[in-house]
Tab-separated table of C-alpha atoms in Angstrom:
chain	number	residue	atom	x	y	z
A	1	UNK	CA	-21.228	-83.227	34.047
A	2	UNK	CA	-24.454	-83.126	35.710
A	3	UNK	CA	-23.037	-80.372	38.473
A	4	UNK	CA	-21.725	-78.271	35.880
A	5	UNK	CA	-25.096	-78.577	33.950
A	6	UNK	CA	-27.008	-77.912	37.184
A	7	UNK	CA	-24.653	-74.718	37.930
A	8	UNK	CA	-26.171	-73.127	34.736
A	9	UNK	CA	-29.687	-73.636	35.647
A	10	UNK	CA	-30.379	-77.094	33.628
A	11	UNK	CA	-32.109	-80.202	35.578
A	12	UNK	CA	-29.819	-82.920	35.101
A	13	UNK	CA	-30.748	-86.365	35.726
A	14	UNK	CA	-27.857	-89.288	35.916
A	15	UNK	CA	-28.191	-93.025	36.155
A	16	UNK	CA	-26.391	-96.341	35.809
A	17	UNK	CA	-27.352	-98.655	33.671
A	18	UNK	CA	-28.674	-101.949	34.966
A	19	UNK	CA	-25.986	-103.874	36.190
A	20	UNK	CA	-23.706	-101.157	36.335
A	21	UNK	CA	-22.459	-99.137	39.151
A	22	UNK	CA	-25.164	-99.682	42.093
A	23	UNK	CA	-27.869	-100.535	39.573
A	24	UNK	CA	-29.755	-103.850	39.774
A	25	UNK	CA	-30.187	-105.945	37.395
A	26	UNK	CA	-28.042	-107.767	34.520
A	27	UNK	CA	-26.836	-105.925	31.108
A	28	UNK	CA	-28.421	-107.411	27.916
A	29	UNK	CA	-26.464	-108.536	25.072
A	30	UNK	CA	-28.832	-106.593	22.657
A	31	UNK	CA	-29.010	-103.478	24.404
A	32	UNK	CA	-33.064	-103.055	23.784
A	33	UNK	CA	-33.751	-103.424	27.327
A	34	UNK	CA	-31.457	-100.547	28.274
A	35	UNK	CA	-33.231	-98.737	25.609
A	36	UNK	CA	-36.421	-99.381	27.295
A	37	UNK	CA	-34.791	-98.236	30.929
A	38	UNK	CA	-33.555	-95.016	28.945
A	39	UNK	CA	-37.100	-94.575	27.922
A	40	UNK	CA	-38.552	-95.257	31.332
A	41	UNK	CA	-36.300	-92.668	33.009
A	42	UNK	CA	-36.963	-89.899	30.558
A	43	UNK	CA	-41.015	-90.687	31.441
A	44	UNK	CA	-39.941	-90.620	34.818
A	45	UNK	CA	-38.808	-86.926	34.131
A	46	UNK	CA	-41.463	-85.746	32.234
A	47	UNK	CA	-44.108	-86.939	34.714
A	48	UNK	CA	-41.931	-85.494	38.056
A	49	UNK	CA	-39.885	-83.130	36.855
A	50	UNK	CA	-42.770	-81.425	34.280
A	51	UNK	CA	-39.772	-80.497	31.815
A	52	UNK	CA	-41.381	-79.891	28.259
A	53	UNK	CA	-37.922	-80.667	26.613
A	54	UNK	CA	-35.194	-83.078	27.312
A	55	UNK	CA	-31.821	-83.246	25.648
A	56	UNK	CA	-30.606	-86.716	26.209
A	57	UNK	CA	-27.056	-87.072	26.488
A	58	UNK	CA	-25.491	-90.683	26.472
A	59	UNK	CA	-21.751	-91.427	26.663
A	60	UNK	CA	-19.384	-94.243	25.498
A	61	UNK	CA	-21.784	-97.289	25.346
A	62	UNK	CA	-24.386	-95.288	26.628
A	63	UNK	CA	-24.444	-93.106	23.517
A	64	UNK	CA	-26.110	-95.994	21.199
A	65	UNK	CA	-28.603	-96.721	23.630
A	66	UNK	CA	-29.751	-93.496	24.478
A	67	UNK	CA	-29.537	-92.864	20.682
A	68	UNK	CA	-32.414	-95.654	20.126
A	69	UNK	CA	-34.517	-93.778	22.667
A	70	UNK	CA	-34.363	-90.476	21.040
A	71	UNK	CA	-37.571	-90.837	18.531
A	72	UNK	CA	-39.467	-92.594	21.538
A	73	UNK	CA	-40.040	-89.871	23.712
A	74	UNK	CA	-41.886	-86.490	22.171
A	75	UNK	CA	-40.076	-84.296	24.862
A	76	UNK	CA	-36.564	-85.094	23.850
A	77	UNK	CA	-35.510	-82.194	21.356
A	78	UNK	CA	-32.133	-83.255	20.902
A	79	UNK	CA	-29.050	-85.506	21.477
A	80	UNK	CA	-25.627	-85.261	22.352
A	81	UNK	CA	-23.132	-88.386	22.248
A	82	UNK	CA	-19.941	-88.135	23.833
A	83	UNK	CA	-17.660	-90.778	22.631
A	84	UNK	CA	-20.010	-92.825	20.312
A	85	UNK	CA	-18.364	-96.041	19.541
A	86	UNK	CA	-19.200	-96.368	15.653
A	87	UNK	CA	-15.842	-98.350	15.140
A	88	UNK	CA	-15.868	-101.685	13.396
A	89	UNK	CA	-15.032	-103.913	16.462
A	90	UNK	CA	-17.847	-101.528	18.666
A	91	UNK	CA	-20.284	-102.244	15.472
A	92	UNK	CA	-20.353	-105.733	16.752
A	93	UNK	CA	-22.097	-104.807	20.272
A	94	UNK	CA	-23.587	-101.621	19.051
A	95	UNK	CA	-23.994	-101.645	15.327
A	96	UNK	CA	-28.140	-102.549	15.649
A	97	UNK	CA	-28.541	-99.134	17.402
A	98	UNK	CA	-26.913	-97.034	14.591
A	99	UNK	CA	-29.669	-96.870	12.588
A	100	UNK	CA	-32.575	-95.396	15.004
A	101	UNK	CA	-29.834	-92.050	15.629
A	102	UNK	CA	-28.730	-91.972	12.371
A	103	UNK	CA	-32.164	-91.790	10.731
A	104	UNK	CA	-33.603	-89.457	13.328
A	105	UNK	CA	-34.939	-85.988	12.515
A	106	UNK	CA	-33.858	-84.458	15.849
A	107	UNK	CA	-30.872	-82.100	16.211
A	108	UNK	CA	-27.631	-84.208	17.191
A	109	UNK	CA	-24.288	-83.289	18.506
A	110	UNK	CA	-21.619	-85.776	18.348
A	111	UNK	CA	-18.370	-85.299	20.634
A	112	UNK	CA	-15.388	-87.339	19.982
A	113	UNK	CA	-11.683	-87.606	21.112
A	114	UNK	CA	-9.532	-87.509	18.163
A	115	UNK	CA	-7.574	-90.043	19.579
A	116	UNK	CA	-10.457	-92.407	20.070
A	117	UNK	CA	-9.751	-96.084	20.051
A	118	UNK	CA	-12.956	-97.402	19.060
A	119	UNK	CA	-14.206	-94.807	16.626
A	120	UNK	CA	-11.670	-92.877	14.044
A	121	UNK	CA	-12.711	-89.225	13.207
A	122	UNK	CA	-12.852	-90.639	9.578
A	123	UNK	CA	-15.349	-93.370	10.635
A	124	UNK	CA	-17.614	-90.943	12.303
A	125	UNK	CA	-17.514	-88.541	9.008
A	126	UNK	CA	-18.618	-91.112	6.976
A	127	UNK	CA	-21.523	-92.645	9.378
A	128	UNK	CA	-22.610	-88.748	9.757
A	129	UNK	CA	-22.577	-88.461	5.974
A	130	UNK	CA	-26.232	-90.425	5.929
A	131	UNK	CA	-27.595	-89.054	8.900
A	132	UNK	CA	-30.730	-87.025	8.635
A	133	UNK	CA	-31.376	-83.794	10.696
A	134	UNK	CA	-28.899	-81.069	12.101
A	135	UNK	CA	-25.811	-83.023	13.091
A	136	UNK	CA	-22.941	-81.120	14.411
A	137	UNK	CA	-19.487	-82.682	15.529
A	138	UNK	CA	-16.897	-81.338	18.080
A	139	UNK	CA	-13.456	-83.168	18.153
A	140	UNK	CA	-11.477	-82.677	21.062
A	141	UNK	CA	-7.776	-82.945	20.067
A	142	UNK	CA	-5.475	-85.654	21.302
A	143	UNK	CA	-8.356	-87.058	23.664
A	144	UNK	CA	-8.825	-90.728	24.014
A	145	UNK	CA	-12.125	-92.614	24.216
A	146	UNK	CA	-11.767	-93.079	28.240
A	147	UNK	CA	-9.999	-89.947	29.056
A	148	UNK	CA	-12.726	-88.004	27.696
A	149	UNK	CA	-15.102	-89.585	30.140
A	150	UNK	CA	-13.006	-88.577	33.035
A	151	UNK	CA	-13.343	-85.253	35.512
A	152	UNK	CA	-10.555	-83.465	33.656
A	153	UNK	CA	-12.937	-83.066	30.540
A	154	UNK	CA	-15.927	-82.669	32.392
A	155	UNK	CA	-15.789	-78.467	31.887
A	156	UNK	CA	-15.137	-78.929	28.181
A	157	UNK	CA	-18.107	-81.504	27.625
A	158	UNK	CA	-20.213	-78.834	29.626
A	159	UNK	CA	-19.530	-76.200	27.286
A	160	UNK	CA	-19.972	-78.209	24.538
A	161	UNK	CA	-23.350	-79.292	25.962
A	162	UNK	CA	-24.443	-75.681	26.681
A	163	UNK	CA	-23.105	-74.170	23.089
A	164	UNK	CA	-25.493	-76.814	21.263
A	165	UNK	CA	-28.176	-76.061	23.921
A	166	UNK	CA	-28.286	-72.253	22.774
A	167	UNK	CA	-28.602	-73.595	18.862
A	168	UNK	CA	-31.553	-75.194	19.216
């Protein structure tokens, strides 16, 4: 996805959360240390790449973590969630992060597969009824949670992100 955005002229920065991939450290149980990591990356981007606008994109477990950081960085102008885990079981891990993104006045796009195993379309709709600010949804027909994260859907995710950027 980052390559697809870069091909369209957008600087795209990606990183693994602590303890994932080649990142060092251990993940926290609450996710708040990871939120601080997202804030640190955004601050680094602001200082080293000099953008005045950042669109924060979070996928799967990274969506609630990124959502908790949205209002902590002035340069963030919007947020895209790819498969936000709003469902009952996922709320045990990520429920403490829902409030931050739902109360943010910044524009938000929630992209989800209609066969997501963590969040149903109805659960997503119910959560977004109480969300502040401008909120959009894009449903990917027949896609499951982990399918959407795969390379087969990268171009579709890039298209959704670019359309959202154009609307800001």
